[in-house]
mmCIF file of C-alpha atoms in Angstrom:
data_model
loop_
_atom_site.group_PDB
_atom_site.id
_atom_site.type_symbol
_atom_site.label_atom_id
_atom_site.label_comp_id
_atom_site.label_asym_id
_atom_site.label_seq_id
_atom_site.Cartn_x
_atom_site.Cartn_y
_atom_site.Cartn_z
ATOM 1 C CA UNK A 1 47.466 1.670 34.040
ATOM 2 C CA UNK A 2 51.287 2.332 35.451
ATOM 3 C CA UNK A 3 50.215 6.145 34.498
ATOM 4 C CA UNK A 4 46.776 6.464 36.213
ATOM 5 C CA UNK A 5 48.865 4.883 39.161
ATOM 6 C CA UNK A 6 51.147 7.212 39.334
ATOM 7 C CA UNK A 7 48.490 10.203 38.846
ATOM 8 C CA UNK A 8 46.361 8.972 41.778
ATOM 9 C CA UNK A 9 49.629 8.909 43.851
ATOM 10 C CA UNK A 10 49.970 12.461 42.530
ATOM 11 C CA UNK A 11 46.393 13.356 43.470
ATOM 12 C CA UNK A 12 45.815 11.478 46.594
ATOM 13 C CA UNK A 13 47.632 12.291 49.624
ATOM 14 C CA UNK A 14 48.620 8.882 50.872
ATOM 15 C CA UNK A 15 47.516 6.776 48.126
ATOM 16 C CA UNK A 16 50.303 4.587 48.657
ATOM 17 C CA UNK A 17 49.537 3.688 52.218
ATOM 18 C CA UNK A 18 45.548 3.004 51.070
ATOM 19 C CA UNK A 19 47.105 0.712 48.259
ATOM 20 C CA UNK A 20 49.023 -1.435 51.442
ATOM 21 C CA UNK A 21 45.737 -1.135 53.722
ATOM 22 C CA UNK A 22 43.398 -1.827 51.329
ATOM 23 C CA UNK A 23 44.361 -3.016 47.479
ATOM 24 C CA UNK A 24 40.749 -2.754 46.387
ATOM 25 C CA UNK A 25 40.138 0.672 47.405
ATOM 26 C CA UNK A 26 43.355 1.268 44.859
ATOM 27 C CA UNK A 27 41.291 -0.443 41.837
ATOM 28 C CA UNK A 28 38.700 1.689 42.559
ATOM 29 C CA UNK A 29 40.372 5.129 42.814
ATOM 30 C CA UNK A 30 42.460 4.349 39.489
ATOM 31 C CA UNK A 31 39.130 3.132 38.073
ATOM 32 C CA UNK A 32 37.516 6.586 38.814
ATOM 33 C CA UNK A 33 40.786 8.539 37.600
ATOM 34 C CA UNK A 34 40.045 7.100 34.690
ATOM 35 C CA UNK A 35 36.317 7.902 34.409
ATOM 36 C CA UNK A 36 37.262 11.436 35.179
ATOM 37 C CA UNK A 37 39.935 11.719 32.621
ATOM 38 C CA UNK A 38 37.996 10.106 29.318
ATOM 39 C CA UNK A 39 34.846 12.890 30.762
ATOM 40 C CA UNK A 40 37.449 15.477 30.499
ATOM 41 C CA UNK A 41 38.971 14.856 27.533
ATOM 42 C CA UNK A 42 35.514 13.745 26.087
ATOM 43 C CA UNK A 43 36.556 10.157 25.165
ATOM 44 C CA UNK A 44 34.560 7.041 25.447
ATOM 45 C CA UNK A 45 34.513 5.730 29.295
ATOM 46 C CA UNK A 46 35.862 2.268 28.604
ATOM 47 C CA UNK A 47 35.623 0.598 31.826
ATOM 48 C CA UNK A 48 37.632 -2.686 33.012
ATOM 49 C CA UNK A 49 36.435 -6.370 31.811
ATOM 50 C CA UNK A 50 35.708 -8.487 34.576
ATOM 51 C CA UNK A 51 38.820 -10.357 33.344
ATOM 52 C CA UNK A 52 40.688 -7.952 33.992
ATOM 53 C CA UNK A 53 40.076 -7.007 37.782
ATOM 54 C CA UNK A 54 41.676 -9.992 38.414
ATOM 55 C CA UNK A 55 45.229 -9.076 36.912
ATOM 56 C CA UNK A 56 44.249 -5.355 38.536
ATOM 57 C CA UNK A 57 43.700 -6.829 41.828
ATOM 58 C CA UNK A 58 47.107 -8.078 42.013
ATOM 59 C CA UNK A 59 48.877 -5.887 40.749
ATOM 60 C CA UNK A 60 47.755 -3.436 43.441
ATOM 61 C CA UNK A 61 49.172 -6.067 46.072
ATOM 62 C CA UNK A 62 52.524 -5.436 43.904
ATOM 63 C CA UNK A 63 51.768 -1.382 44.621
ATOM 64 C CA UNK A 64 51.039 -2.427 47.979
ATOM 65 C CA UNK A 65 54.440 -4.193 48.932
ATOM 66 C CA UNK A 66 56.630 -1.405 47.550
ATOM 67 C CA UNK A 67 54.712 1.243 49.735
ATOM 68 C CA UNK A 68 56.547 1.478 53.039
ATOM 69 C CA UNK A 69 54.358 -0.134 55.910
ATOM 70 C CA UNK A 70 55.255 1.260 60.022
ATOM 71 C CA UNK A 71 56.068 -1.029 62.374
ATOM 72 C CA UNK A 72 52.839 -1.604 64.879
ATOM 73 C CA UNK A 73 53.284 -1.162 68.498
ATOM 74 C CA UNK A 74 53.292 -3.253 71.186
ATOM 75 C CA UNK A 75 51.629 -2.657 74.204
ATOM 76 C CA UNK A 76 53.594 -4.822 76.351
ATOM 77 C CA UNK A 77 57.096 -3.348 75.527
ATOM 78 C CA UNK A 78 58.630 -0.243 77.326
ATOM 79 C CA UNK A 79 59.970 1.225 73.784
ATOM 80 C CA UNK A 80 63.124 3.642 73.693
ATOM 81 C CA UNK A 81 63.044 7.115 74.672
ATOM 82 C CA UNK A 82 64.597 9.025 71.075
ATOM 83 C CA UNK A 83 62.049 12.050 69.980
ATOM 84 C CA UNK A 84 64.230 14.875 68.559
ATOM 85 C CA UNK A 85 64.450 18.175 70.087
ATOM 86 C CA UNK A 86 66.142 21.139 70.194
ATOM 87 C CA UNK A 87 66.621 23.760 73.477
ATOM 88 C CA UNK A 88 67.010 27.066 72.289
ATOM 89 C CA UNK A 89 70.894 27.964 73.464
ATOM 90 C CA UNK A 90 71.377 24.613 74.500
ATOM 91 C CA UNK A 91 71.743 21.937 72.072
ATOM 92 C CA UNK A 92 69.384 19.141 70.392
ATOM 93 C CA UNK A 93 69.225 15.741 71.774
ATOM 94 C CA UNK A 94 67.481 12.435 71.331
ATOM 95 C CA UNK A 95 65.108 11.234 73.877
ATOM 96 C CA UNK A 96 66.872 12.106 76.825
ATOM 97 C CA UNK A 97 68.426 14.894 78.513
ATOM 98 C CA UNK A 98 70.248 16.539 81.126
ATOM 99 C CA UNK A 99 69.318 20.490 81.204
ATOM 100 C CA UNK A 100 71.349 23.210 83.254
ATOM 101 C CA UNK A 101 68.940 25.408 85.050
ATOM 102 C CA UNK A 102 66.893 28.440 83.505
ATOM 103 C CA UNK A 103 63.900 29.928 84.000
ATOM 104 C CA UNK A 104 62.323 29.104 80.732
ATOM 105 C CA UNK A 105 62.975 27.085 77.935
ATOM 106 C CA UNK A 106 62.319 26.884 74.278
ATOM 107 C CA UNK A 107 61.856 23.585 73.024
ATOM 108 C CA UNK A 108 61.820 22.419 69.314
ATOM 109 C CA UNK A 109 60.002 19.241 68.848
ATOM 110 C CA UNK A 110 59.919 17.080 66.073
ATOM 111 C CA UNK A 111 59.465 13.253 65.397
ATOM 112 C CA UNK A 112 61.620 10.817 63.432
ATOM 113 C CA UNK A 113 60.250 9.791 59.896
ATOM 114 C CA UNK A 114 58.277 13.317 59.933
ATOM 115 C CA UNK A 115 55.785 11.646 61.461
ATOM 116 C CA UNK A 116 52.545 13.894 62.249
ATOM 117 C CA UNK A 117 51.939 15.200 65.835
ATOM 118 C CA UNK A 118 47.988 14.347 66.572
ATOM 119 C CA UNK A 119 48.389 14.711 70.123
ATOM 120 C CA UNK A 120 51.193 15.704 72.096
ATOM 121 C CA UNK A 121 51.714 15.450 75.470
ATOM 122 C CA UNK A 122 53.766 17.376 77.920
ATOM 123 C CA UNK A 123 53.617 16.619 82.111
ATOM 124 C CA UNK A 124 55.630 16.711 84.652
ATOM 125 C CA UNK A 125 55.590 16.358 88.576
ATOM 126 C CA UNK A 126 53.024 19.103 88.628
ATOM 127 C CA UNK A 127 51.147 19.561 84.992
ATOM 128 C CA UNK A 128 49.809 18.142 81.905
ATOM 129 C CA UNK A 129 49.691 20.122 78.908
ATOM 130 C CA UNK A 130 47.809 18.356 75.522
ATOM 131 C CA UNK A 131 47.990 20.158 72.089
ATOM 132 C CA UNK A 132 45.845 18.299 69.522
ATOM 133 C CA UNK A 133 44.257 19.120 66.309
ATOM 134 C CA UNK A 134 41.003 21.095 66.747
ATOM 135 C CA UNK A 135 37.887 22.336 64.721
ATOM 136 C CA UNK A 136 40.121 25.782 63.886
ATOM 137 C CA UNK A 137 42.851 24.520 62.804
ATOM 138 C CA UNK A 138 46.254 23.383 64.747
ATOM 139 C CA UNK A 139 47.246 25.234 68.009
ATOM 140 C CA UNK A 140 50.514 26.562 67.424
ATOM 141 C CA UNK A 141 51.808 24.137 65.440
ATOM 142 C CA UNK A 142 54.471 25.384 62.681
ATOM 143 C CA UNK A 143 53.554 22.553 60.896
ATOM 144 C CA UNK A 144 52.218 18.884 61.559
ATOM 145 C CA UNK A 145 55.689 17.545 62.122
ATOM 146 C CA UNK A 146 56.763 20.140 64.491
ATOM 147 C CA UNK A 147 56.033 22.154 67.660
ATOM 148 C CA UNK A 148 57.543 24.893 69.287
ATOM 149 C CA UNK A 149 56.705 24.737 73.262
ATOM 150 C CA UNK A 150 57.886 26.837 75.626
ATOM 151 C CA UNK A 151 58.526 25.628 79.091
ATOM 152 C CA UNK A 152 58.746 27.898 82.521
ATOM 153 C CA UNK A 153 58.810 25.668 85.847
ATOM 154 C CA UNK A 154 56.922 26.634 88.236
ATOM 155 C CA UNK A 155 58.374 27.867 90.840
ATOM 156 C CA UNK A 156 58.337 26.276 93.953
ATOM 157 C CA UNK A 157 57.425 23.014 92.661
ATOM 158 C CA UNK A 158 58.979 22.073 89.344
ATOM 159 C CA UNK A 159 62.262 23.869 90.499
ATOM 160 C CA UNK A 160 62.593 22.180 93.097
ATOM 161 C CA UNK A 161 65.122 19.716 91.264
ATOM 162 C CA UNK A 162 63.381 16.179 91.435
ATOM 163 C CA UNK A 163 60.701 17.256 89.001
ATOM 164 C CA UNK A 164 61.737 15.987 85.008
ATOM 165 C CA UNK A 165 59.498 16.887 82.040
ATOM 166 C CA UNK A 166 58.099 14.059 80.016
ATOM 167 C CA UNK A 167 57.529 15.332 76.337
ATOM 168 C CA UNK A 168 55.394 12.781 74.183
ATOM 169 C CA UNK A 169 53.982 13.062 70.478
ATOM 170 C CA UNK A 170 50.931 10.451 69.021
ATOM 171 C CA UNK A 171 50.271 9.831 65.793
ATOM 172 C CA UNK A 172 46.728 8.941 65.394
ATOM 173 C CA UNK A 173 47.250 6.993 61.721
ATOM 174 C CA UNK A 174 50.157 5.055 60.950
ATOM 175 C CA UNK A 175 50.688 4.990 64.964
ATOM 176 C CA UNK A 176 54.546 6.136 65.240
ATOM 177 C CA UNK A 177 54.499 7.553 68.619
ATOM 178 C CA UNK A 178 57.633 9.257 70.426
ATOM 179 C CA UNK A 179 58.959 10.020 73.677
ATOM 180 C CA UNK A 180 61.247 11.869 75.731
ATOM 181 C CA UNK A 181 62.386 12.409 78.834
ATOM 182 C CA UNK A 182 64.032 15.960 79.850
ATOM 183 C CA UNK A 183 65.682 16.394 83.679
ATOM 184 C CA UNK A 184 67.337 19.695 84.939
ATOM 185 C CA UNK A 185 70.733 20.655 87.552
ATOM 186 C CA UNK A 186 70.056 21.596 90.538
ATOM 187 C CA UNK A 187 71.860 23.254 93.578
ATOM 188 C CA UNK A 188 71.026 20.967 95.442
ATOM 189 C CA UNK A 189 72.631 17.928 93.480
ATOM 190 C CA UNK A 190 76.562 18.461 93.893
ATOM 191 C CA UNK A 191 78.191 15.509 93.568
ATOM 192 C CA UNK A 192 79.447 15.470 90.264
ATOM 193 C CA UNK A 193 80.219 11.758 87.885
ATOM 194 C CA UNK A 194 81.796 10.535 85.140
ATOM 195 C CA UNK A 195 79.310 8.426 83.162
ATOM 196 C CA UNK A 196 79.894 5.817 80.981
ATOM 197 C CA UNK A 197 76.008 4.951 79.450
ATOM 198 C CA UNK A 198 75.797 2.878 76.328
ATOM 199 C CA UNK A 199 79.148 3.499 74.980
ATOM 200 C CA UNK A 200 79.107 6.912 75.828
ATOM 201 C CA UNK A 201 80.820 8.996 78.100
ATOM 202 C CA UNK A 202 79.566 11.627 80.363
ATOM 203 C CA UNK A 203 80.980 14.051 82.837
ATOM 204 C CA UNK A 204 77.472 14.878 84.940
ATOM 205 C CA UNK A 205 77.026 17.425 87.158
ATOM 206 C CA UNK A 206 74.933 16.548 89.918
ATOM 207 C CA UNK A 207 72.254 14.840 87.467
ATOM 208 C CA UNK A 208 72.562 12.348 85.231
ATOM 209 C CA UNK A 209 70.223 9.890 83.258
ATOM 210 C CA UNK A 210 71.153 6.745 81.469
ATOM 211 C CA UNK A 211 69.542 5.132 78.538
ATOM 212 C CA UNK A 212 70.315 1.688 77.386
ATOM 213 C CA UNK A 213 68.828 -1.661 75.981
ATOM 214 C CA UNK A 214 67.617 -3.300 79.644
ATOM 215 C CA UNK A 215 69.860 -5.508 81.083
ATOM 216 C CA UNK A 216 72.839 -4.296 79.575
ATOM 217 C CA UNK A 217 75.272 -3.250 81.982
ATOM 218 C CA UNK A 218 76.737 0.416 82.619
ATOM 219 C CA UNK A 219 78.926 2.198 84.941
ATOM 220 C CA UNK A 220 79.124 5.243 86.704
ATOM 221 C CA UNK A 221 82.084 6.452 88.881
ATOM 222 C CA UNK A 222 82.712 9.046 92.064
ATOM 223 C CA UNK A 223 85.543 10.668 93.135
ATOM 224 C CA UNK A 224 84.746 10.134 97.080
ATOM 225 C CA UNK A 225 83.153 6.829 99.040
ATOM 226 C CA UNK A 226 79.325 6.946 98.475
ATOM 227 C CA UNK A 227 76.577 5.172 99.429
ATOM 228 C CA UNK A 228 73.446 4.539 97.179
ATOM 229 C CA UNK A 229 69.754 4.361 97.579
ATOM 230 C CA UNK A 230 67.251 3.333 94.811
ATOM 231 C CA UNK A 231 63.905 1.751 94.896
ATOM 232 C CA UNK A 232 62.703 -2.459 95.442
ATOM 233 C CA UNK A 233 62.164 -3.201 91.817
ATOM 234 C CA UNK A 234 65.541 -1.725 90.530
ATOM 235 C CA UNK A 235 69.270 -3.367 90.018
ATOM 236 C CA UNK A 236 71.674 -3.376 92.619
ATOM 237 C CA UNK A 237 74.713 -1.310 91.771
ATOM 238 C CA UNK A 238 77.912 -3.099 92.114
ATOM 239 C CA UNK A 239 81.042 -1.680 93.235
ATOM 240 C CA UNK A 240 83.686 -2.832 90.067
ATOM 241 C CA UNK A 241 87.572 -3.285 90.670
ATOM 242 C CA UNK A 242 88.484 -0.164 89.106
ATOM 243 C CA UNK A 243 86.097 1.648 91.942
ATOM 244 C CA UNK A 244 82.867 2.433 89.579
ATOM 245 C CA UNK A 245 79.486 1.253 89.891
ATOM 246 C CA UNK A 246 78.242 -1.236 87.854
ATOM 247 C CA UNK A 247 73.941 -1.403 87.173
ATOM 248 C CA UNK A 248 72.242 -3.836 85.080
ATOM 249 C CA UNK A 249 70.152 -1.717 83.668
ATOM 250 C CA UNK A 250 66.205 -2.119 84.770
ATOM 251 C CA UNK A 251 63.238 -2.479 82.537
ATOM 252 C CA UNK A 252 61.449 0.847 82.086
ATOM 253 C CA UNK A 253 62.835 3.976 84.817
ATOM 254 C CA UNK A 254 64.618 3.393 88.263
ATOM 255 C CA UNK A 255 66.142 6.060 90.578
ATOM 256 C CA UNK A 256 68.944 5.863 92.260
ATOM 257 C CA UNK A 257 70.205 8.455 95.229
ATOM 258 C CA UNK A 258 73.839 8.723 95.880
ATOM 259 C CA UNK A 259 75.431 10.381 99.153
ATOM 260 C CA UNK A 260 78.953 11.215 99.393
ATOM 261 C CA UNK A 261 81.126 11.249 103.021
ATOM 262 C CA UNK A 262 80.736 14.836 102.571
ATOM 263 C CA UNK A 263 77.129 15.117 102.344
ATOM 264 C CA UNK A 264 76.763 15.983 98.515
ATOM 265 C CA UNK A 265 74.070 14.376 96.772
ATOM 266 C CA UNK A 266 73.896 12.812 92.925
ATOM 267 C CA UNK A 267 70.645 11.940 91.638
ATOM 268 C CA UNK A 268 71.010 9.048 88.982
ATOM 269 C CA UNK A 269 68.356 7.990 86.429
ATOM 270 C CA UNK A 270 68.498 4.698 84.441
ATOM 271 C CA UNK A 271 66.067 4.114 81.473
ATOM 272 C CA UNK A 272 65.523 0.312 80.160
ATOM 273 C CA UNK A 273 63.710 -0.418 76.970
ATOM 274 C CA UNK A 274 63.157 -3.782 75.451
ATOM 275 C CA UNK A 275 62.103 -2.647 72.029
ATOM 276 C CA UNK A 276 62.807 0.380 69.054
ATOM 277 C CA UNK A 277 60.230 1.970 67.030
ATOM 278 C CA UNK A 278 61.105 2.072 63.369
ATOM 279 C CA UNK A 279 59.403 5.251 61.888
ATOM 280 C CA UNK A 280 60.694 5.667 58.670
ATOM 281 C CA UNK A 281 58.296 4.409 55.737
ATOM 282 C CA UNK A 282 59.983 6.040 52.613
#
């Protein structure tokens, strides 16, 4: 039995995850390994006793709780922006990003866990782009685990600096979605910071984003008197002793506007999640 297990995990693509779904489906695709396999070697089919489905049936619950199972999402919980990607002459990053300003970009995009892309979605203040598997085959995809996209703002509307680019990959199966969140410099934002977001530090020119567990407070700091604007439902930043800017970080996205004595703007973006999806299964 251990070796018609290990042939139908062989042979089957997934067998382990239909073991954890569904232990009886197991029985009966070891069962018909073995039917094939006495045909082919012309041997008696012997098939199981009834006393022994019993034994069978558990031991596929024992196949079933070493096969990795994905943790489920829930719909109620703003979940943390991490997909990995790479910018062509840039860098990779996790989830979020600050971008300097080009006319095009080449973006590398590929989930934790090699999870498959079924669906992903690209928009911003201006489109929405959907690449999914079709009748022919997949759409540009190198592979089910990664895509290659290449991005060229439009101009006069995406370069206008307040437009971001929200990258997102669905998996239809085992449901291990990802997210990101990419913004870009601008001209226009001058005001430069020194950022200190979830234990990290950042110098930020002009745009900045912050990602942390919500609630959790971070800091951001000027060189010049500012003044801040940011919408109802966000934190209020607090001025510190040392002269930063304290913000409880908000549930889910919250803008803030800064405006220096000397006119020169800084456009601040905080990102609160209350949860982390765990996408490896191995």
């Amino acid at each position: 039995m251990n070796f018609l297990i290990a042939l139908a995990a062989l042979a089957i693509p997934g067998f382990h995850e239909i073991a954890g779904d569904n232990p009886l489906t197991a029985i009966i695709l070891t069962t018909v390994i073995n039917v094939l396999l006495r045909l082919w070697t012309k041997e008696p089919v012997q098939m199981p006793d009834k006393k022994n489905i019993i034994p069978l049936f558990f031991l596929s619950l024992l196949i079933s709780a070493c096969a990795g199972v994905p943790q489920r999402l829930d719909p109620n919980l703003f979940y943390k922006r991490d997909l990995p990607l790479c910018v062509t002459g840039v860098g990779c990053y996790e989830g979020t990003t600050v971008l300097p300003a080009q006319t095009t970009y080449e973006i590398e995009i590929a989930p934790k866990g090699d999870a498959n892309i079924d669906l992903l979605l690209v928009t911003s203040c201006h489109r929405e782009e959907s690449f999914e598997k079709t009748a022919s085959g997949w759409f540009i995809f190198q592979k089910k685990t990664k895509f290659k996209y290449f991005y060229t703002p439009a101009v006069g509307i995406e370069d206008d600096g307040d437009c971001s680019l929200m990258v997102n990959t669905y998996e239809k199966l085992l449901g291990r979605h990802s997210w990101a969140r990419l913004r870009f410099e601008h001209p226009k934002y001058q005001l430069d910071a020194r950022l200190s977001c979830n234990g990290e530090f950042k110098q930020a020119h002009g745009v900045s984003v912050c990602q942390s567990k919500a609630g959790l407070a971070q800091r951001i700091r000027f060189d010049e008197p500012v003044m801040f604007e940011w919408d109802e439902k966000c934190a209020i930043p607090k001025k510190a002793q040392d002269g930063s800017y304290e913000i409880p970080v908000s549930v889910g996205e919250c803008g803030y506007t800064v405006r220096s004595q000397s006119g020169k703007l800084h456009d601040l973006l905080t990102i609160g999640y209350e949860g982390v999806l765990v996408r490896e299964i191995k």
